Coordinates of C-alpha atoms in Angstrom, one line a residue:
X1 CA -5.3 -23.9 12.6
X2 CA -6.1 -22.3 15.9
X3 CA -6.6 -18.6 16.3
X4 CA -3.4 -18.1 18.2
X5 CA -1.1 -19.5 15.5
X6 CA -3.1 -17.8 12.8
X7 CA -3.0 -14.4 14.6
X8 CA 0.7 -14.6 15.4
X9 CA 1.6 -15.5 11.8
X10 CA -0.5 -12.9 10.2
X11 CA 0.2 -10.1 12.7
X12 CA 3.8 -10.1 11.5
X13 CA 2.6 -8.0 8.6
X14 CA 2.7 -5.0 10.9
X15 CA 6.4 -4.9 10.1
X16 CA 5.7 -4.5 6.3
X17 CA 6.0 -0.7 5.7
X18 CA 4.1 -0.6 2.5
X19 CA 1.2 -2.6 3.9
X20 CA 1.1 -0.5 7.1
X21 CA 1.2 2.8 5.3
X22 CA -2.0 1.9 3.4
X23 CA -3.6 0.2 6.4
X24 CA -2.9 3.3 8.6
X25 CA -4.7 5.5 6.1
X26 CA -7.8 3.3 6.2
X27 CA -7.6 3.1 10.0
X28 CA -7.5 6.8 10.4
X29 CA -10.4 7.3 8.1
X30 CA -12.4 4.6 9.9
X31 CA -12.8 2.4 6.8
X32 CA -13.4 -1.1 8.2
X33 CA -14.2 -2.5 4.8
X34 CA -10.8 -1.6 3.4
X35 CA -9.0 -2.8 6.6
X36 CA -10.8 -6.2 6.4
X37 CA -10.1 -6.4 2.6
X38 CA -6.4 -5.9 3.2
X39 CA -6.3 -8.7 5.7
X40 CA -8.4 -11.1 3.6
X41 CA -6.0 -10.6 0.7
X42 CA -3.1 -12.2 2.6
X43 CA -2.1 -15.8 1.8
X44 CA -2.6 -17.0 5.4
X45 CA -6.3 -16.3 5.0
X46 CA -6.6 -18.2 1.7
X47 CA -5.0 -21.2 3.3
X48 CA -7.0 -21.1 6.5
X49 CA -9.0 -24.3 7.2
X50 CA -11.5 -24.3 10.1
X51 CA -12.6 -27.5 11.7
X52 CA -14.6 -28.4 14.8
X53 CA -12.8 -27.7 18.1
X54 CA -14.8 -28.9 21.1
X55 CA -15.0 -31.8 23.5
X56 CA -17.9 -34.0 22.3
X57 CA -19.8 -36.7 24.1
X58 CA -18.0 -39.9 25.2
X59 CA -20.2 -42.7 26.5
X60 CA -17.2 -44.9 27.4
X61 CA -15.7 -42.1 29.5
X62 CA -19.0 -41.6 31.2
X63 CA -19.4 -45.3 32.0
X64 CA -15.9 -45.5 33.5
X65 CA -16.6 -42.4 35.7
X66 CA -19.9 -43.9 36.9
X67 CA -18.3 -47.3 37.7
X68 CA -15.4 -45.7 39.5
X69 CA -17.8 -44.3 42.1
X70 CA -17.7 -47.7 43.7
X71 CA -13.9 -47.4 44.1
X72 CA -14.2 -44.2 46.2
X73 CA -14.0 -45.0 49.9
X74 CA -17.4 -45.6 51.5
X75 CA -18.0 -43.0 54.2
X76 CA -20.4 -40.2 54.8
X77 CA -17.9 -37.4 55.1
X78 CA -19.1 -34.3 53.1
X79 CA -15.7 -34.2 51.3
X80 CA -16.2 -37.8 50.1
X81 CA -19.8 -37.2 49.0
X82 CA -18.7 -34.0 47.2
X83 CA -16.0 -35.9 45.3
X84 CA -18.6 -38.5 44.3
X85 CA -21.1 -35.9 43.2
X86 CA -18.4 -34.0 41.1
X87 CA -17.4 -37.3 39.5
X88 CA -21.0 -38.1 38.6
X89 CA -21.4 -34.6 37.2
X90 CA -18.4 -35.2 34.9
X91 CA -20.0 -38.5 33.8
X92 CA -23.3 -36.7 33.1
X93 CA -21.5 -34.2 31.0
X94 CA -19.8 -36.9 29.0
X95 CA -22.7 -39.2 28.3
X96 CA -25.1 -38.7 25.4
X97 CA -28.5 -37.6 26.7
X98 CA -30.3 -40.5 24.8
X99 CA -28.3 -43.1 26.7
X100 CA -30.0 -44.7 29.7
X101 CA -26.7 -44.2 31.6
X102 CA -27.6 -40.5 31.8
X103 CA -30.7 -41.4 33.9
X104 CA -28.7 -43.7 36.1
X105 CA -26.1 -41.0 36.7
X106 CA -28.7 -38.4 37.6
X107 CA -30.5 -40.8 40.0
X108 CA -27.2 -41.5 41.7
X109 CA -26.3 -37.8 41.9
X110 CA -29.8 -36.9 43.3
X111 CA -29.5 -39.6 46.0
X112 CA -26.1 -38.4 47.1
X113 CA -27.4 -34.8 47.2
X114 CA -30.3 -35.9 49.3
X115 CA -27.9 -37.7 51.6
X116 CA -26.0 -34.6 52.5
X117 CA -29.1 -32.4 52.9
X118 CA -28.9 -30.7 49.4
X119 CA -32.6 -31.2 49.0
X120 CA -33.3 -28.4 46.6
X121 CA -30.5 -29.7 44.3
X122 CA -32.0 -33.1 44.6
X123 CA -35.4 -31.8 43.5
X124 CA -33.9 -30.0 40.5
X125 CA -32.2 -33.3 39.5
X126 CA -35.5 -35.2 39.8
X127 CA -37.3 -32.6 37.6
X128 CA -34.5 -32.7 35.1
X129 CA -34.5 -36.5 34.9
X130 CA -38.3 -36.7 34.5
X131 CA -38.2 -34.1 31.7
X132 CA -35.4 -36.0 30.0
X133 CA -37.4 -39.3 30.3
X134 CA -40.3 -37.6 28.6
X135 CA -38.4 -35.9 25.8
X136 CA -35.9 -38.3 24.4
X137 CA -36.1 -41.8 22.9
X138 CA -34.2 -44.4 24.9
X139 CA -33.7 -48.1 24.7
X140 CA -35.4 -50.4 27.2
X141 CA -38.5 -48.1 27.4
X142 CA -40.2 -50.5 29.8
X143 CA -37.8 -49.3 32.4
X144 CA -38.6 -45.7 32.0
X145 CA -41.8 -45.7 34.0
X146 CA -39.9 -47.3 36.9
X147 CA -37.4 -44.5 36.8
X148 CA -40.1 -41.9 36.8
X149 CA -41.6 -43.5 39.9
X150 CA -38.2 -43.5 41.6
X151 CA -37.6 -39.8 40.9
X152 CA -41.1 -38.8 41.9
X153 CA -40.7 -40.6 45.2
X154 CA -37.3 -39.1 45.9
X155 CA -38.5 -35.6 45.1
X156 CA -41.5 -36.1 47.4
X157 CA -39.1 -37.0 50.3
X158 CA -36.9 -34.0 49.5
X159 CA -39.8 -31.6 49.4
X160 CA -41.1 -32.8 52.8
X161 CA -37.7 -31.9 54.3
X162 CA -37.6 -28.5 52.5
X163 CA -41.0 -27.5 53.9
X164 CA -39.9 -28.6 57.3
X165 CA -36.9 -26.3 57.2
X166 CA -38.5 -23.4 55.5
X167 CA -38.5 -21.2 58.7
X168 CA -34.7 -21.2 58.6
X169 CA -33.2 -18.1 57.0
X170 CA -29.7 -17.6 55.7
X171 CA -28.4 -14.4 54.1
X172 CA -27.0 -16.6 51.3
X173 CA -30.5 -17.5 50.3
X174 CA -30.7 -14.6 47.9
X175 CA -33.4 -12.2 49.1
X176 CA -33.8 -11.0 45.5
X177 CA -37.3 -9.8 44.8
X178 CA -38.9 -8.6 41.6
X179 CA -37.3 -5.3 40.8
X180 CA -39.1 -2.6 38.8
X181 CA -38.3 1.0 37.9
X182 CA -39.6 3.7 40.2
X183 CA -42.3 5.8 38.6
X184 CA -43.8 4.9 35.3
X185 CA -41.8 3.2 32.5
X186 CA -40.6 5.6 29.9
X187 CA -42.5 5.4 26.5
X188 CA -39.3 6.2 24.6
X189 CA -36.5 4.5 26.6
X190 CA -38.0 1.1 27.2
X191 CA -35.5 0.2 30.0
X192 CA -35.9 3.4 31.9
X193 CA -38.1 5.1 34.4
X194 CA -39.9 8.3 33.2
X195 CA -37.7 10.1 35.8
X196 CA -35.0 10.3 33.1
X197 CA -34.9 11.5 29.5
X198 CA -32.4 11.3 26.6
X199 CA -30.6 14.4 25.4
X200 CA -27.7 15.1 23.1
X201 CA -25.1 17.8 22.7
X202 CA -21.7 18.3 21.0
X203 CA -19.7 18.0 24.3
X204 CA -21.4 15.1 26.1
X205 CA -22.9 13.3 23.2
X206 CA -26.0 11.3 24.1
X207 CA -26.7 11.4 27.9
X208 CA -29.5 11.0 30.4
X209 CA -31.0 13.9 32.4
X210 CA -33.3 13.6 35.5
X211 CA -36.8 14.9 34.6
X212 CA -37.6 15.3 38.3
X213 CA -35.9 14.8 41.7
X214 CA -34.7 11.2 42.3
X215 CA -34.2 9.8 45.8
X216 CA -31.3 7.6 46.7
X217 CA -32.2 4.0 46.2
X218 CA -34.7 4.6 43.3
X219 CA -34.4 2.3 40.3
X220 CA -33.9 4.4 37.1
X221 CA -32.9 1.7 34.6
X222 CA -33.5 -2.1 34.3
X223 CA -31.7 -3.0 31.1
X224 CA -31.6 -6.3 29.2
X225 CA -28.4 -7.4 27.3
X226 CA -28.5 -7.5 23.6
X227 CA -25.7 -10.1 23.8
X228 CA -23.6 -11.6 26.7
X229 CA -20.8 -14.0 27.3
X230 CA -19.3 -16.0 30.1
X231 CA -15.7 -15.7 31.3
X232 CA -13.6 -18.9 31.0
X233 CA -13.2 -19.3 34.7
X234 CA -17.0 -19.1 35.2
X235 CA -18.0 -21.8 32.7
X236 CA -18.0 -24.5 35.4
X237 CA -19.4 -22.3 38.2
X238 CA -22.3 -20.4 36.5
X239 CA -25.1 -21.1 34.0
X240 CA -24.0 -20.2 30.5
X241 CA -27.4 -18.5 29.8
X242 CA -28.6 -16.8 33.0
X243 CA -25.3 -16.8 34.9
X244 CA -26.8 -18.0 38.1
X245 CA -24.2 -19.5 40.5
X246 CA -24.2 -23.3 40.9
X247 CA -23.0 -22.7 44.5
X248 CA -26.5 -21.8 45.5
X249 CA -28.4 -24.6 47.2
X250 CA -31.3 -24.6 44.8
X251 CA -29.2 -24.9 41.6
X252 CA -27.8 -28.0 39.8
X253 CA -25.6 -28.5 36.8
X254 CA -27.2 -29.6 33.5
X255 CA -25.0 -30.3 30.4
X256 CA -25.1 -29.1 26.9
X257 CA -26.6 -31.8 24.6
X258 CA -23.5 -31.6 22.3
X259 CA -20.4 -30.7 24.3
X260 CA -18.9 -31.3 27.7
X261 CA -17.7 -27.7 28.3
X262 CA -20.6 -25.6 29.3
X263 CA -23.3 -26.0 32.0
X264 CA -26.8 -24.8 32.5
X265 CA -29.1 -24.5 35.5
X266 CA -32.2 -25.8 33.7
X267 CA -33.5 -27.4 30.5
X268 CA -35.2 -24.0 29.8
X269 CA -31.8 -22.2 29.8
X270 CA -30.2 -25.0 27.7
X271 CA -32.9 -24.8 25.1
X272 CA -33.0 -21.0 24.9
X273 CA -29.2 -20.8 24.7
X274 CA -29.1 -23.5 21.9
X275 CA -31.7 -21.9 19.7
X276 CA -30.4 -18.3 20.0
X277 CA -26.6 -18.6 20.0
X278 CA -24.9 -21.8 21.4
X279 CA -25.9 -23.9 18.3
X280 CA -23.7 -21.6 16.3
X281 CA -20.6 -21.7 18.6
X282 CA -20.7 -25.1 20.3
X283 CA -18.6 -27.0 17.6
X284 CA -15.9 -24.3 17.7
X285 CA -16.2 -23.4 21.4
X286 CA -12.6 -24.2 22.4
X287 CA -11.4 -21.4 20.2
X288 CA -12.8 -19.0 22.7
X289 CA -10.9 -20.6 25.6
X290 CA -7.5 -19.5 24.2
X291 CA -5.8 -16.6 25.9
X292 CA -4.6 -14.3 23.1
X293 CA -4.2 -11.1 25.1
X294 CA -3.7 -10.8 28.8
X295 CA -5.2 -7.3 28.7
X296 CA -8.4 -8.5 27.0
X297 CA -11.1 -10.2 29.0
X298 CA -11.3 -13.7 27.6
X299 CA -15.0 -13.4 27.0
X300 CA -14.8 -10.4 24.6
X301 CA -14.2 -12.4 21.4
X302 CA -17.1 -14.6 22.3
X303 CA -19.2 -11.6 23.0
X304 CA -18.4 -10.1 19.6
X305 CA -19.1 -13.4 17.9
X306 CA -22.5 -13.8 19.6
X307 CA -23.5 -10.2 18.9
X308 CA -22.9 -10.9 15.2
X309 CA -24.7 -14.3 15.3
X310 CA -27.8 -12.9 17.0
X311 CA -28.4 -10.4 14.3
X312 CA -26.8 -12.1 11.3
X313 CA -29.0 -15.2 11.1
X314 CA -32.7 -15.1 10.2
X315 CA -33.7 -18.1 12.4
X316 CA -37.0 -18.6 10.4
X317 CA -35.4 -18.9 6.9
X318 CA -32.0 -20.1 8.1
X319 CA -30.3 -17.4 5.9
X320 CA -28.3 -14.3 6.5
X321 CA -30.5 -11.5 7.7
X322 CA -31.1 -8.9 4.9
X323 CA -31.2 -6.0 7.3
X324 CA -27.9 -7.1 8.8
X325 CA -26.3 -7.3 5.4
X326 CA -27.6 -3.8 4.6
X327 CA -26.1 -2.4 7.9
X328 CA -22.6 -3.7 7.2
X329 CA -22.4 -3.6 3.4
X330 CA -23.1 0.1 3.5
X331 CA -21.4 0.8 6.9
X332 CA -23.8 3.6 7.4
X333 CA -22.2 6.6 9.2
X334 CA -23.5 7.1 12.7
X335 CA -24.0 10.8 12.0
X336 CA -25.5 10.4 8.5
X337 CA -28.5 8.3 7.6
X338 CA -29.0 7.0 11.1
X339 CA -29.4 9.9 13.4
X340 CA -28.3 8.9 16.9
X341 CA -30.6 11.4 18.6
X342 CA -33.8 10.6 16.7
X343 CA -35.0 7.2 17.9
X344 CA -38.7 7.1 18.7
X345 CA -38.4 3.9 20.6
X346 CA -35.1 2.9 22.3
X347 CA -35.3 -0.8 22.7
X348 CA -32.1 -2.6 24.1
X349 CA -33.0 -5.7 22.0
X350 CA -33.2 -3.7 18.8
X351 CA -29.9 -4.1 16.9
X352 CA -30.1 -0.4 15.8
X353 CA -29.2 0.6 19.4
X354 CA -26.1 -1.6 19.2
X355 CA -25.1 -0.3 15.8
X356 CA -25.3 3.3 17.0
X357 CA -22.9 2.8 19.9
X358 CA -19.6 4.6 19.7
X359 CA -16.7 2.6 18.2
X360 CA -13.8 5.1 18.2
X361 CA -12.6 3.4 15.1
X362 CA -10.7 6.4 13.7
X363 CA -9.1 7.2 17.1
X364 CA -7.9 3.6 17.7
X365 CA -4.2 2.9 17.3
X366 CA -3.8 1.4 13.8
X367 CA -2.0 -1.7 15.2
X368 CA -4.9 -2.3 17.5
X369 CA -7.3 -2.1 14.5
X370 CA -5.0 -4.5 12.6
X371 CA -5.2 -7.0 15.5
X372 CA -9.0 -6.7 15.6
X373 CA -9.3 -7.1 11.8
X374 CA -7.2 -10.3 11.9
X375 CA -9.3 -11.8 14.7
X376 CA -12.5 -10.6 13.0
X377 CA -11.5 -12.4 9.7
X378 CA -10.7 -15.6 11.6
X379 CA -14.1 -15.5 13.4
X380 CA -15.9 -14.8 10.2
X381 CA -14.3 -17.9 8.7
X382 CA -15.4 -19.8 11.8
X383 CA -18.9 -18.5 11.3
X384 CA -18.8 -19.6 7.6
X385 CA -17.8 -23.2 8.7
X386 CA -20.5 -23.3 11.4
X387 CA -23.2 -22.0 9.1
X388 CA -22.3 -24.8 6.6
X389 CA -22.5 -27.4 9.4
X390 CA -25.9 -26.1 10.7
X391 CA -27.4 -25.8 7.2
X392 CA -27.5 -22.0 7.0
X393 CA -27.2 -21.1 3.3
X394 CA -23.7 -21.2 1.8
X395 CA -21.7 -18.0 2.6
X396 CA -20.1 -16.3 -0.3
X397 CA -16.7 -14.5 -0.2
X398 CA -18.4 -11.0 -0.1
X399 CA -20.6 -12.2 2.8
X400 CA -17.6 -13.4 4.7
X401 CA -16.2 -9.9 4.4
X402 CA -19.4 -8.4 5.6
X403 CA -19.4 -10.8 8.6
X404 CA -15.8 -9.8 9.4
X405 CA -16.7 -6.1 9.1
X406 CA -19.5 -6.6 11.6
X407 CA -17.4 -8.6 14.0
X408 CA -14.7 -5.9 13.9
X409 CA -17.2 -3.2 14.6
X410 CA -18.6 -5.2 17.5
X411 CA -15.1 -5.7 18.9
X412 CA -14.7 -1.9 18.9
X413 CA -18.1 -1.4 20.4
X414 CA -17.3 -3.9 23.2
X415 CA -14.0 -2.2 24.0
X416 CA -15.6 1.0 25.1
X417 CA -19.3 0.0 25.8
X418 CA -19.3 -3.5 27.3
X419 CA -20.1 -4.0 31.0
X420 CA -19.1 -6.8 33.3
X421 CA -21.6 -9.3 34.6
X422 CA -20.8 -9.5 38.3
X423 CA -21.8 -11.8 41.1
X424 CA -21.2 -11.0 44.8
X425 CA -19.7 -13.3 47.4
X426 CA -19.9 -12.5 51.1
X427 CA -16.6 -12.8 52.9
X428 CA -17.2 -14.7 56.1
X429 CA -14.4 -13.0 58.0
X430 CA -15.0 -9.3 56.9
X431 CA -18.8 -9.7 56.3
X432 CA -18.3 -7.7 53.1
X433 CA -19.8 -8.7 49.8
X434 CA -17.0 -8.8 47.3
X435 CA -17.7 -8.6 43.5
X436 CA -16.4 -11.2 41.1
X437 CA -16.6 -10.8 37.3
X438 CA -18.2 -13.8 35.5
X439 CA -18.9 -12.4 32.0
X440 CA -19.5 -9.4 29.8
X441 CA -22.5 -8.0 28.1
X442 CA -23.7 -5.2 25.8
X443 CA -26.3 -3.0 27.6
X444 CA -27.3 -0.3 25.1
X445 CA -29.4 1.8 27.5
X446 CA -26.8 1.8 30.2
X447 CA -24.3 2.8 27.6
X448 CA -26.2 6.1 27.3
X449 CA -25.0 7.0 30.8
X450 CA -21.8 9.1 31.0
X451 CA -18.9 8.7 33.5
X452 CA -18.2 10.6 36.6
X453 CA -15.4 10.0 39.2
X454 CA -18.1 10.7 41.7
X455 CA -21.1 8.8 40.3
X456 CA -24.7 9.3 41.4
X457 CA -25.9 5.9 40.3
X458 CA -24.7 2.3 40.8
X459 CA -25.1 -0.8 38.7
X460 CA -25.9 -4.4 39.8
X461 CA -26.1 -7.6 37.8
X462 CA -29.3 -9.6 38.3
X463 CA -30.4 -13.1 37.2
X464 CA -31.2 -13.5 33.5
X465 CA -28.5 -11.1 32.6
X466 CA -30.4 -7.9 33.6
X467 CA -28.6 -4.9 35.0
X468 CA -30.3 -2.7 37.5
X469 CA -29.2 0.9 37.9
X470 CA -30.2 2.8 41.1
X471 CA -29.6 6.3 42.4
X472 CA -26.7 6.2 44.9
X473 CA -27.5 9.6 46.3
X474 CA -30.1 12.4 45.7
X475 CA -30.2 13.5 42.1
X476 CA -31.8 16.9 41.5
X477 CA -34.1 17.6 38.5
X478 CA -32.1 18.7 35.5
X479 CA -28.9 16.9 36.7
X480 CA -27.1 14.3 34.5
X481 CA -27.3 10.6 35.4
X482 CA -23.6 9.6 36.0
X483 CA -22.1 6.2 36.3
X484 CA -18.5 5.2 37.2
X485 CA -16.5 3.4 34.4
X486 CA -13.9 2.3 36.9
X487 CA -11.7 5.1 38.4
X488 CA -13.2 6.9 41.4
X489 CA -11.8 9.9 43.1
X490 CA -11.7 8.2 46.5
X491 CA -9.5 5.3 45.3
X492 CA -7.6 6.8 42.4
X493 CA -5.4 9.9 41.9
X494 CA -6.4 12.5 39.3
X495 CA -3.7 11.8 36.8
X496 CA -4.2 8.0 36.9
X497 CA -7.9 8.5 36.4
X498 CA -7.4 10.9 33.5
X499 CA -5.0 8.5 31.8
X500 CA -7.1 5.4 32.1
X501 CA -10.2 7.2 30.8
X502 CA -8.3 8.8 27.9
X503 CA -6.6 5.5 26.9
X504 CA -9.7 3.3 27.0
X505 CA -12.6 5.7 26.4
X506 CA -11.0 8.5 24.4
X507 CA -12.2 11.4 26.6
X508 CA -10.8 13.8 29.2
X509 CA -13.0 13.6 32.3
X510 CA -14.3 17.0 33.4
X511 CA -16.5 15.8 36.3
X512 CA -16.6 17.9 39.4
X513 CA -14.2 15.7 41.2
X514 CA -11.6 16.1 38.4
X515 CA -12.2 19.9 37.8
X516 CA -11.6 20.6 41.5
X517 CA -9.2 17.7 42.2
X518 CA -11.2 16.5 45.1
X519 CA -9.5 15.0 48.1
X520 CA -11.6 13.2 50.7
X521 CA -11.0 14.7 54.2
X522 CA -11.6 12.5 57.1
X523 CA -12.1 15.3 59.6
X524 CA -13.6 18.4 58.0
X525 CA -17.4 18.5 57.8
X526 CA -18.8 21.5 56.0
X527 CA -22.5 22.2 56.4
X528 CA -24.7 23.2 53.5
X529 CA -27.3 26.0 53.5
X530 CA -30.7 25.4 52.0
X531 CA -29.5 27.5 49.1
X532 CA -26.7 25.1 48.5
X533 CA -23.8 27.3 49.6
X534 CA -21.4 26.6 52.5
X535 CA -22.2 27.6 56.1
X536 CA -19.6 29.6 58.1
X537 CA -19.6 27.7 61.4
X538 CA -18.0 30.6 63.3
X539 CA -20.4 33.1 62.0
X540 CA -23.4 30.7 62.0
X541 CA -24.4 32.1 58.6
X542 CA -24.5 31.1 55.0
X543 CA -21.5 32.3 53.1
X544 CA -23.5 33.4 50.1
X545 CA -24.0 37.2 50.3
X546 CA -27.4 37.1 48.6
X547 CA -28.6 34.6 51.2
X548 CA -26.7 35.2 54.6
X549 CA -29.2 32.9 56.3
X550 CA -28.8 32.6 60.1
X551 CA -28.1 28.9 61.0
X552 CA -28.4 27.1 64.3
X553 CA -25.1 25.2 64.2
X554 CA -25.7 23.3 67.5
X555 CA -29.1 22.1 66.3
X556 CA -27.6 21.0 63.0
X557 CA -24.7 19.2 64.6
X558 CA -27.0 17.4 67.0
X559 CA -29.1 16.3 64.0
X560 CA -26.0 15.0 62.2
X561 CA -24.9 13.0 65.3
X562 CA -28.4 11.5 65.6
X563 CA -28.6 10.7 61.9
X564 CA -25.1 9.1 61.9
X565 CA -26.2 6.7 64.6
X566 CA -28.7 5.3 62.1
X567 CA -25.7 4.5 59.8
X568 CA -23.8 2.8 62.6
X569 CA -26.9 0.9 63.7
X570 CA -27.5 -0.2 60.0
X571 CA -23.9 -1.5 59.8
X572 CA -24.5 -3.7 62.9
X573 CA -27.7 -5.0 61.3
X574 CA -25.8 -5.7 58.1
X575 CA -23.1 -7.5 60.0
X576 CA -25.8 -10.0 61.0
X577 CA -26.8 -10.5 57.4
X578 CA -30.1 -8.5 57.6
X579 CA -29.5 -6.1 54.7
X580 CA -33.2 -5.6 53.8
X581 CA -33.7 -4.2 57.3
X582 CA -30.6 -2.0 57.2
X583 CA -31.3 -0.4 53.9
X584 CA -34.1 2.0 55.0
X585 CA -31.9 3.4 57.8
X586 CA -29.1 4.1 55.4
X587 CA -31.4 5.8 52.9
X588 CA -32.7 8.0 55.6
X589 CA -29.2 9.0 56.7
X590 CA -28.2 9.5 53.0
X591 CA -31.1 12.0 52.5
X592 CA -29.9 14.0 55.6
X593 CA -26.3 14.0 54.4
X594 CA -27.2 15.0 50.8
X595 CA -29.3 17.9 52.1
X596 CA -27.0 19.2 54.9
X597 CA -23.4 18.5 54.0
X598 CA -21.1 19.9 51.3
X599 CA -19.5 17.3 49.0
X600 CA -17.1 15.7 49.1
X601 CA -17.5 14.4 52.7
X602 CA -16.5 11.2 54.5
X603 CA -20.0 10.6 55.8
X604 CA -21.5 10.5 52.3
X605 CA -18.7 8.1 51.2
X606 CA -19.3 5.7 54.1
X607 CA -23.0 5.8 53.6
X608 CA -22.9 5.1 49.9
X609 CA -20.5 2.2 50.4
X610 CA -22.9 0.7 52.9
X611 CA -25.9 1.2 50.5
X612 CA -23.9 -0.6 47.8
X613 CA -23.3 -3.5 50.2
X614 CA -27.1 -3.8 50.7
X615 CA -27.8 -3.9 47.0
X616 CA -24.9 -6.3 46.5
X617 CA -26.8 -8.8 48.7
X618 CA -29.9 -8.5 46.6
X619 CA -28.3 -9.0 43.2
X620 CA -26.5 -11.9 41.6
X621 CA -24.8 -13.8 44.5
X622 CA -22.6 -16.8 45.0
X623 CA -21.0 -18.3 48.1
X624 CA -17.7 -19.9 49.0
X625 CA -17.6 -23.2 50.6
X626 CA -14.7 -25.5 51.7
X627 CA -16.7 -28.3 50.1
X628 CA -17.9 -27.6 46.5
X629 CA -20.7 -29.7 45.1

C-alpha cells in the first residue's frame, strides 16, 4: 500500500470525536509516544504491508536504448547529439553495472561528448569507465584491457583540447574558491568564527552575538548538514549526494548501482551516499516521489527519514544504535536532562545538536500532529522492511514505535529548522543570478541564528552541502547575528510578515523593521553622526543634544556621491560577469553607507542586493541551455 492511500484512509479518524479528544490532550502536552501509540493501534496499521517500490535495472531496456541510437538521424547538430547522449544516459541508468554493455554505453557517450566539445564531461566518463573496469567482474575479461586503452586514448585527446582552451574564461565556470571563516575558528562552535559566541535568554532563546566588530563580507559560519535531501525535480539535474549541477561542463551523470532514479557526479559520491543513507532508502525510493501535500516541500519526508537512518543504525554492528534508542525511548525534555545552553562542543554532525532543536510540538495544531504521526508510522514500517532486507537485526514492535517517535520529532524539527539547498542560475537577459531550490537540509549551527526582517547576514549553499553565512553589512560588537527566514521589510508588508512568522515559526517578530514599521524611501537620505544619531541637514549639526557635533554637509554629500559611483561602476563590472572584481568596490561602498547613513535607506538596500549577487556567483551554480546534455 502506498503512503497516499494509507494516509487518506487513516486520516479519516480525525472525524472520530472520542479519538480526537484523547489525541488533542496528548498533542497539547507534547507527548509523541502517546500520539504514535494511538495511531499504531488502528487496524490500518496492523494490515499494512510494505514492499519494494523502485525502478530496478533492466538490461533488455538498456540494450534497446543503445541499439536505437542507430535509428536517430545521422547529423552533427547539437540537438541531435544531445538527444543521443540523453538516450545513452537512460541506457546507462538501466543496465547492470557488471554487464559489459555498461562500458559500451559509456564509450559511446564519451565519444559523442568529445564530438560536441564537452571535453571535461568526456574525461569524467573515461575516468568512470576505467574505475568501473577495475572494480567489477565482467564476462569476456580479455576485452577489458582493450577498453581501458580506448578510454585512456580518448581522455588524452580531450585533455589536450582542454589545456589548449584554458585561457578562455566564462562566468559560468564557477569561480568558487576554498572558503574559510574570518578570524580563528571557535573552539566551542565548530562551524563558527571566533567573532561570534552562543548566548541564551528567556526571550530570544539560543542566539549568536558578535564578540567584536564584523565587516560586511566576512564569513562567520560554514556549516555542514547533519542530513539533507533532494527535491523531486532536481533528481535528474543534480547529484544526489553533493548537489552539484549536471549542467556544468565538468560534470557527468553516474547511476546508482541498484535503481534508475537517482544520479551522482562521481563514484565517490555514489559510494558515500550508498553507505551512509541511500542503501536504506533505495528499494522504497518511489514512496518519496509522491506528492501528499502541496504546501510541503516534497523532500521533507525524505529528509526526516534520512535524519533518522543516519543516527538509528550502528553501521559497524548493523543494529539499532543504543544511544538513539535512549534518546527516543525516554523522549528527554529539552529543558531537563539535556540543557540546551551547556554544550561544551557544538558539532553540527553530533546528533545531540539535532535533538535539541525546537519542535513546537505542543504549539502545533493537533490535526497537523496527527498527519505527522500517521506519516511517521508509515515511514517506520518502511524502515522495518528495509532493515530486514539489508540484514539489520529484526525490529521489534516497541522499536518500530521508537523509530516512529523519532521520525515524527524530526518532521517537527524540519518544519521550523530546515533550510533550502539552493543553486543560482544567471539569467542571460537580465544578467541577474536567480535562486532555485534543489533540496533541503538540517544545519544545526545556522539554526542558532534568529530572524530579522532586516538581516545582517546572508546564506549561500556551496558544493558538498555546506552553507556559508557572511555578514551582509557592518555588525557591531555586542550585536545579534540575524538571518532572514523569508519575509523582508523591503518586499513584504508588516502584517503579512507577522502572520507568516507566527504561523510557521510560532513567534511574533520584534525586529527593528517591525517595531518601527519601516518603509523604504527612495528619496530621503538621512546622514548619521559618529555618535549614531541623525544629522540635521539644515542646521548642519547632530540632533543629539549631548553631542551637537558640527557637520560639513557639503563634504559628506560629495563623499556619498563619490562612493555611490563605486557601486555603479561595480554593477557595470558585474554585468560583464566579473563578480570577483566588483565585490571589493561594493564592500567599500557598503562600509561608507553603514557608517554615514541612517537605516533604512535605499543606498544600503541596493548595495546589499549587489553584494548578494556577487556571492550568488561564487556558490552553487547551474546554467540554462537550449540544449541540455
